[in-house]
Short mmCIF file of C-alpha atoms and ligand atoms in Angstrom, two decimals:
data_model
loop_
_atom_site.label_atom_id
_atom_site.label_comp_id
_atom_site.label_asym_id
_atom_site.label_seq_id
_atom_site.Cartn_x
_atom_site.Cartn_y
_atom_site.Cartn_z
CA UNK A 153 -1.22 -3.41 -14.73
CA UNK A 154 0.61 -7.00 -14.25
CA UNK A 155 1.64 -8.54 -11.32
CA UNK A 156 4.77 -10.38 -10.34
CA UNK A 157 4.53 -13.21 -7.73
CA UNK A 158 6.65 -12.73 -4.85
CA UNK A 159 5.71 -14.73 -2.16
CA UNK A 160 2.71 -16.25 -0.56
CA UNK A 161 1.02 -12.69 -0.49
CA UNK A 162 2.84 -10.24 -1.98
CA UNK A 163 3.24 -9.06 -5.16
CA UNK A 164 5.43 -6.77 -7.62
CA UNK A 165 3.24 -4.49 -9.43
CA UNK A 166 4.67 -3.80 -13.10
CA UNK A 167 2.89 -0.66 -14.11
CA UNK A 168 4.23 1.65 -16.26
CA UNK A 169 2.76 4.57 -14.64
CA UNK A 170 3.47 5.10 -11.36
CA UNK A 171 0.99 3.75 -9.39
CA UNK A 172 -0.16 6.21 -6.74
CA UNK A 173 -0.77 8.34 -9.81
CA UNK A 174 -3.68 5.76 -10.75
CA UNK A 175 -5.34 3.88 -7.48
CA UNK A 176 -4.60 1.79 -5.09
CA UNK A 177 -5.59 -2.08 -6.36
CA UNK A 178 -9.07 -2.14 -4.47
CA UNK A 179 -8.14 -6.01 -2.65
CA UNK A 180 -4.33 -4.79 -1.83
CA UNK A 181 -3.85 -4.47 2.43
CA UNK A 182 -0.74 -1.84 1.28
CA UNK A 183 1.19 -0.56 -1.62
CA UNK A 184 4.68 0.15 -0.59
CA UNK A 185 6.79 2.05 -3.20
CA UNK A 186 10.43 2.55 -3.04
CA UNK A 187 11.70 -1.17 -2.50
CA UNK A 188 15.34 -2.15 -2.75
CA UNK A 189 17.33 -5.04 -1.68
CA UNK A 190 20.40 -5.70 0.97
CA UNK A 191 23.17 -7.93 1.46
CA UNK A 192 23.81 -9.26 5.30
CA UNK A 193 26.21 -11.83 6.91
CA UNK A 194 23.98 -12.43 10.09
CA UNK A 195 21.35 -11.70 11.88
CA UNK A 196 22.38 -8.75 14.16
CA UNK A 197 24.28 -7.46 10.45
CA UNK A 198 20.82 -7.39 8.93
CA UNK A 199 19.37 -5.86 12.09
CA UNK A 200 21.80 -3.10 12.10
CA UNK A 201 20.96 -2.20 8.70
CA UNK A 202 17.16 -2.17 9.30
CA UNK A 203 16.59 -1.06 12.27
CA UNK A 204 17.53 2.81 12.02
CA UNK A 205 15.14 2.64 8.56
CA UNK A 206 11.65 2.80 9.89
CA UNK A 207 9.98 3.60 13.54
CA UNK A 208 8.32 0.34 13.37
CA UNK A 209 8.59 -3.37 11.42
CA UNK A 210 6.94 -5.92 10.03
CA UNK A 211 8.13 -9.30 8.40
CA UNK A 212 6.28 -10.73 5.60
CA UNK A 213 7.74 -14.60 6.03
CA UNK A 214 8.19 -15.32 1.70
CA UNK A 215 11.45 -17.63 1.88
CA UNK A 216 14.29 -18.47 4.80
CA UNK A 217 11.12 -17.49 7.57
CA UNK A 218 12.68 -19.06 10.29
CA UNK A 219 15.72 -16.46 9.77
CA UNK A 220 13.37 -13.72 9.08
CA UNK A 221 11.68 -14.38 12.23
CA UNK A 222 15.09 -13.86 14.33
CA UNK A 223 15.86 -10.85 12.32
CA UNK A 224 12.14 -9.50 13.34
CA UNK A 225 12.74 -10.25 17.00
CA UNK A 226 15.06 -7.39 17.08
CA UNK A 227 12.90 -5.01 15.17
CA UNK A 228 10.11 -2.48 16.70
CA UNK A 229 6.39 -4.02 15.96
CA UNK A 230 3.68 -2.00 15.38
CA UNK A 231 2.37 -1.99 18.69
CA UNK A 232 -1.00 -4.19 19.87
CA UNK A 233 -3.25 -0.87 20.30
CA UNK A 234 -6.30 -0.32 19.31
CA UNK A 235 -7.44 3.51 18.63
CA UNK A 236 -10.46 6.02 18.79
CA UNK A 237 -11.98 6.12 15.54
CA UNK A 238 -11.66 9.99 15.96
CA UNK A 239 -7.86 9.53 16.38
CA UNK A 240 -6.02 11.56 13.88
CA UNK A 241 -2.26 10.24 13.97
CA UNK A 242 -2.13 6.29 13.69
CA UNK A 243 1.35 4.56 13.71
CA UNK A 244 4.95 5.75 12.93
CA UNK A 245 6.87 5.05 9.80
CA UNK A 246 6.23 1.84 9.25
CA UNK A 247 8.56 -0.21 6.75
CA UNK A 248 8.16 -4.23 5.48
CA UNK A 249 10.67 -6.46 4.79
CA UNK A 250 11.34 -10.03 4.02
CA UNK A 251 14.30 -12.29 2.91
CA UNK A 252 15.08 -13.77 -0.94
CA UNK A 253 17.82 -16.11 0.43
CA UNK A 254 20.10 -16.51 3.61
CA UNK A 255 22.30 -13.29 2.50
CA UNK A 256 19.66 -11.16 0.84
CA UNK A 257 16.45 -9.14 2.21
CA UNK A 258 14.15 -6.50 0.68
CA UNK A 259 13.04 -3.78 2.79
CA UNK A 260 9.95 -2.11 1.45
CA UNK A 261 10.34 1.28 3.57
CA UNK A 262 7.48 3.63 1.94
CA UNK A 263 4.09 1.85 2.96
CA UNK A 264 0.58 3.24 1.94
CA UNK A 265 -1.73 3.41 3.83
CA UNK A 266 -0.04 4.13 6.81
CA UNK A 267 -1.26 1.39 8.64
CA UNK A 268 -1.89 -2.02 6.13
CA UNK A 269 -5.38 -2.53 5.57
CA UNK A 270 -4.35 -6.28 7.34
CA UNK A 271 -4.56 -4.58 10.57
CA UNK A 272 -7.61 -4.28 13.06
CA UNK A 273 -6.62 -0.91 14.10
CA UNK A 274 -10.63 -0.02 16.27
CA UNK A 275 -11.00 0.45 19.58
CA UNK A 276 -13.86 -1.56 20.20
CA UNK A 277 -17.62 -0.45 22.73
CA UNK A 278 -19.64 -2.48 24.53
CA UNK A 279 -23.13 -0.68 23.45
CA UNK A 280 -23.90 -0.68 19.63
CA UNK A 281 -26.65 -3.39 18.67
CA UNK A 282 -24.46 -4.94 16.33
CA UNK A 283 -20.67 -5.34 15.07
CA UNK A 284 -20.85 -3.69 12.01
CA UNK A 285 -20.56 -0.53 13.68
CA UNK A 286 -16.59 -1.64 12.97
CA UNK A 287 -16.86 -0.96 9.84
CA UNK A 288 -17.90 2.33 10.02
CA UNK A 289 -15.45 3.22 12.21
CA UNK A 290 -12.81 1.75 10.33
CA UNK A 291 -13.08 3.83 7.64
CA UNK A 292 -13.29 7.19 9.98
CA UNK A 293 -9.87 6.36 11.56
CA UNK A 294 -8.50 5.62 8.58
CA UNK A 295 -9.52 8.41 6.24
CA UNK A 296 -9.69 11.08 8.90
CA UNK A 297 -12.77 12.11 8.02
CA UNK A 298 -16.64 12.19 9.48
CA UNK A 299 -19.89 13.90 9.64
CA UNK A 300 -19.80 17.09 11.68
CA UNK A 301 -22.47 17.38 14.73
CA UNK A 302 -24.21 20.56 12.61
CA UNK A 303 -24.53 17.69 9.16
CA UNK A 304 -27.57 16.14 7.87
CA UNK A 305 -27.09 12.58 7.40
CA UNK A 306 -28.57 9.56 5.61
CA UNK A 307 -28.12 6.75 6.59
CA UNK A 308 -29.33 3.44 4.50
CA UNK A 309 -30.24 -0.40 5.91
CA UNK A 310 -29.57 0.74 9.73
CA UNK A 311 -31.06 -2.10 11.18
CA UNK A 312 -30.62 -2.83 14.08
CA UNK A 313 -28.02 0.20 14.53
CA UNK A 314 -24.55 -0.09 14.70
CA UNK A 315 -23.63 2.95 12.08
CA UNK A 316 -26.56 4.68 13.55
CA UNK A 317 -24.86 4.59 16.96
CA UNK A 318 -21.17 5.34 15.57
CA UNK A 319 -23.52 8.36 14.00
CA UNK A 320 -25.20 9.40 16.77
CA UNK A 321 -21.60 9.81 18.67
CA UNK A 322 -20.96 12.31 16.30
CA UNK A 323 -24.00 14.67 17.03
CA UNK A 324 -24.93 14.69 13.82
CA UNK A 325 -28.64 14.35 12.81
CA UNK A 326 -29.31 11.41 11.44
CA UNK A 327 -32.27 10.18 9.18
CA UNK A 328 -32.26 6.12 8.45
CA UNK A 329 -34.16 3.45 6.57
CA UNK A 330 -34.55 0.10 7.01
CA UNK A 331 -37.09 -2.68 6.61
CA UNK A 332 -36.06 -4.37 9.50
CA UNK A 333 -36.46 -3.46 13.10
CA UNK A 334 -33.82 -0.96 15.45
CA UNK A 335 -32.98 -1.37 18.34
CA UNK A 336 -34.94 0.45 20.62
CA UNK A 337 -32.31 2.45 22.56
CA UNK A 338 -31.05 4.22 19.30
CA UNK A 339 -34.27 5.52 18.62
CA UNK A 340 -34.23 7.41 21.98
CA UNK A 341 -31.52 9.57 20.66
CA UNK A 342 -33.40 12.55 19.62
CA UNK A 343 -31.39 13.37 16.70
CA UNK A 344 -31.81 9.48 15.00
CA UNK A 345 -35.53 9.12 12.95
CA UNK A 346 -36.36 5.87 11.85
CA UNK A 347 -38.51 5.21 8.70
CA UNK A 348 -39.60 1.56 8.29
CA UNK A 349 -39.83 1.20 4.72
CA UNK A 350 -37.83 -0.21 1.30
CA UNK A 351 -34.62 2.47 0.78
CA UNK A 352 -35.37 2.52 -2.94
CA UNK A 353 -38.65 3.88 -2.73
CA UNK A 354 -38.17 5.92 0.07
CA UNK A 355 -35.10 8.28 -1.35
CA UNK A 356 -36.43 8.26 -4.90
CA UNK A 357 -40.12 9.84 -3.02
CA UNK A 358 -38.13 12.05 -0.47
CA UNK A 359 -34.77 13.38 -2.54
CA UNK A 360 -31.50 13.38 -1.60
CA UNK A 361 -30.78 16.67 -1.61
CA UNK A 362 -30.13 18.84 1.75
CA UNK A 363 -27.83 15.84 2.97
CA UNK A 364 -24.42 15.83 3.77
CA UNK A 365 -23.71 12.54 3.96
CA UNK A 366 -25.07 8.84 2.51
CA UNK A 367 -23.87 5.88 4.29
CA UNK A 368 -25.97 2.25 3.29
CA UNK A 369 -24.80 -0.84 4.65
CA UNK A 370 -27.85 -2.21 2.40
CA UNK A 371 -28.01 -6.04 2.18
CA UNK A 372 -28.79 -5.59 -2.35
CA UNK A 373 -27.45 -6.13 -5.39
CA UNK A 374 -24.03 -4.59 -6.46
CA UNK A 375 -26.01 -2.92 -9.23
CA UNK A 376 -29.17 -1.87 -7.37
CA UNK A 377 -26.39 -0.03 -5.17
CA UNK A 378 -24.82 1.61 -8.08
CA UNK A 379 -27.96 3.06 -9.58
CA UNK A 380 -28.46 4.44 -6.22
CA UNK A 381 -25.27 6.20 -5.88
CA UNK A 382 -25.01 6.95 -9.39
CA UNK A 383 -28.50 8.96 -9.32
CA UNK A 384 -27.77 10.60 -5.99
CA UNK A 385 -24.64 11.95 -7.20
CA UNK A 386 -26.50 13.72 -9.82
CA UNK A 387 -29.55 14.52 -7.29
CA UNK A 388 -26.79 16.13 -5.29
CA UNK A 389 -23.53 16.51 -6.32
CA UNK A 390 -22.31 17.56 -2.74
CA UNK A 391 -22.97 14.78 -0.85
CA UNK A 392 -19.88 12.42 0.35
CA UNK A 393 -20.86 8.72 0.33
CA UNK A 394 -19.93 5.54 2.55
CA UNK A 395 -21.75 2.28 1.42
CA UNK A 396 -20.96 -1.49 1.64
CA UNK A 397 -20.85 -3.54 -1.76
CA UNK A 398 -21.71 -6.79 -1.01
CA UNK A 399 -20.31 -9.05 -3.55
CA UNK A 400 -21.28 -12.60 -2.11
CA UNK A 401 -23.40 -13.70 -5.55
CA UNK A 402 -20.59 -11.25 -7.87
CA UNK A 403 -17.22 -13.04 -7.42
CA UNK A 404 -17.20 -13.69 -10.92
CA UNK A 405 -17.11 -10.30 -12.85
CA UNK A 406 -16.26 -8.05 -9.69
CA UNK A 407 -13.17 -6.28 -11.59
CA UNK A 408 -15.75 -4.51 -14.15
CA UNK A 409 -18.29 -3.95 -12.14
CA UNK A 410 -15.99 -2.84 -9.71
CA UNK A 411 -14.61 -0.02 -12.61
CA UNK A 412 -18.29 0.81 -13.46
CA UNK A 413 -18.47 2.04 -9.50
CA UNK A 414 -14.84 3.69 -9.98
CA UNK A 415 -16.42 5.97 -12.32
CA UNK A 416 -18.37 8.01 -10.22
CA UNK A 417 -16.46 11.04 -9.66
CA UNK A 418 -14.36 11.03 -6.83
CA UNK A 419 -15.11 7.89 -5.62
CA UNK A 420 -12.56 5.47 -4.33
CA UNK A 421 -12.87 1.66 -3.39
CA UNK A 422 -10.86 -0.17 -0.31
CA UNK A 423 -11.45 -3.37 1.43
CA UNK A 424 -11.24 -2.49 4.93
CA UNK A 425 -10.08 -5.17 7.78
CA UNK A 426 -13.40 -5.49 8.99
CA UNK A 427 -15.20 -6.07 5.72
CA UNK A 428 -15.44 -9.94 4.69
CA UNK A 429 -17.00 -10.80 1.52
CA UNK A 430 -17.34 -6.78 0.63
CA UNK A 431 -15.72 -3.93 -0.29
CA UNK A 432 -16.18 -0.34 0.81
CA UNK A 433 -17.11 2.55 -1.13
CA UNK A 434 -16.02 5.94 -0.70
CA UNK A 435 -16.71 8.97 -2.08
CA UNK A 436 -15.31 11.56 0.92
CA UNK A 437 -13.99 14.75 -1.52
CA UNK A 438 -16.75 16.38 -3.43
C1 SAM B 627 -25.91 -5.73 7.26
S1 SAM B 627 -27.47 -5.21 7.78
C2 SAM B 627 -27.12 -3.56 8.30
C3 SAM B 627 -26.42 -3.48 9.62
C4 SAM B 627 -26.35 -2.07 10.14
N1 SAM B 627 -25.50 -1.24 9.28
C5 SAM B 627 -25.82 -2.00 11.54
O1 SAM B 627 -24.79 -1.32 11.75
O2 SAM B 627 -26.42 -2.57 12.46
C6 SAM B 627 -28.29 -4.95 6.28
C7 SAM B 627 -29.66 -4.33 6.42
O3 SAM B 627 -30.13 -3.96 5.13
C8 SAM B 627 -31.54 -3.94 5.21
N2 SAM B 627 -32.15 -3.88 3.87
C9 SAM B 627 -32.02 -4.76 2.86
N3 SAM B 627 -32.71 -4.32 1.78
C10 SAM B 627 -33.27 -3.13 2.15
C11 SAM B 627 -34.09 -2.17 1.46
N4 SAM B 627 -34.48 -2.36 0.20
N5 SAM B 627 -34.47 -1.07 2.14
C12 SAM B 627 -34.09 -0.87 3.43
N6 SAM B 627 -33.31 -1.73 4.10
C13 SAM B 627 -32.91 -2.85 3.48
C14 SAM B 627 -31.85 -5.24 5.98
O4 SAM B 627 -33.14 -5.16 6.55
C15 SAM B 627 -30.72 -5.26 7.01
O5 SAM B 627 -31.17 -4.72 8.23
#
């Protein structure tokens, strides 16, 4: 795959496959397929032609921004809100566009994912210990997708208990790990058990199988974290997987180790709004 500079942050993908047929590059906030260009005299022309194109706009400011921004100002923005993480419809068509000179736009009008991994789309609560809870939720709301209240869950460096309380909304039971301490609230919940011990040693003594669900938010090594997955896969082929690489020490050679994760079947890699120097990944179909 090659990529073609456009402006400050966006770029045309030259693939000669089509490229939802492979994945979605795992650092891209949106793919958006179907691009083509228009002609416009003035501002209210180039308004006219966008506007009936898309439910909702947004401008990505590459050249002429000051004229992009008064062609915006007529446009529907995504609005300001902030959703459930159970929500199951997010935002309208949504289509980008930005200007090549004072006569010319592009309007990119098919956008995946829905809504731009650039966006903090979370309704936010006052009660989990920590923020990382976020994270969690993110990916919920944005894949559609969590544990059921009748599923057996795993849950991986909990401390102090953000996922764990995202989890416990759900009903679901909930069995986590951690070294560190919890917060002392979560462990009311009758359906949380805490086990204060090392992960590794603890899942390779106990099994993974008769879970639903792994989530780690594990502070350890990229490759510690893809042993893991790799041999609970095999433990238990059924299991759908949420788990933070953290990359801080792995800038360097991140694309291959990044492919060696890609490998696991079904699994898919995103970096969500809420993740900073990590990536997310997913394994949600079995
Ligand atoms: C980013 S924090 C997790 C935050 C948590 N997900 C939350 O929502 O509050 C990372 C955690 O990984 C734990 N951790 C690191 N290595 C571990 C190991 N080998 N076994 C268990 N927990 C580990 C740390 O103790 C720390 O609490």
């Amino acid at each position: 795959m090659r990529f073609e500079r456009l402006g400050s942050h966006i770029y045309k993908i030259k693939s000669t496959q089509p490229i939802m047929e492979k994945r979605m590059p795992v650092w891209a906030s949106a793919i958006c397929l179907n691009a083509h260009t228009f002609q416009f005299h003035s501002i209210k022309e180039a308004q006219r032609f966008l506007s009936p194109k898309a439910k909702y706009f947004d401008y990505l400011p590459t050249y002429y921004i000051r004229r992009g921004h008064l062609i915006f100002s007529g446009l529907r923005m995504i609005p300001a809100k902030k959703w459930h993480f159970q929500t199951h419809t997010l935002v309208g068509p949504l289509a980008f566009f930005t200007l090549l000179s004072a006569g010319e736009g592009i309007i990119f009008p098919d956008v995946h994912p829905v809504l731009p991994l650039t966006y903090s789309p979370i309704k936010e609560f006052k009660e989990p210990p920590s923020r990382a809870y976020l994270k969690l939720s993110e990916v919920f709301l944005r894949k559609k997708t969590w544990p059921q209240s009748f599923h057996k869950v795993l849950e991986l460096g909990s401390s102090p208990g953000g996922w764990t309380w995202l989890l416990s909304q759900l009903g679901c039971s909930i069995e986590c790990i951690d070294k560190g301490t919890m917060s002392s609230e979560i462990l009311n919940n009758k359906n949380v058990t805490w086990h204060k011990t090392s992960a590794f040693s603890w899942v390779k003594k106990h099994s993974v199988v008769g879970f639903d669900w792994l989530f780690s938010d594990m502070a350890c090594s990229p490759e510690k974290l893809l042993d893991l997955i790799e041999w609970t896969v095999q433990q238990n082929p059924q299991i759908r997987i949420v788990a933070t690489i953290k990359l801080n020490r792995h800038l360097g050679n991140w694309n291959q180790l990044i492919e060696q994760f890609l490998r696991v079947p079904n699994a898919e890699i995103i970096h969500l709004y809420h993740n900073k120097h990590e990536l997310t990944f997913l394994r949600l179909k079995t």
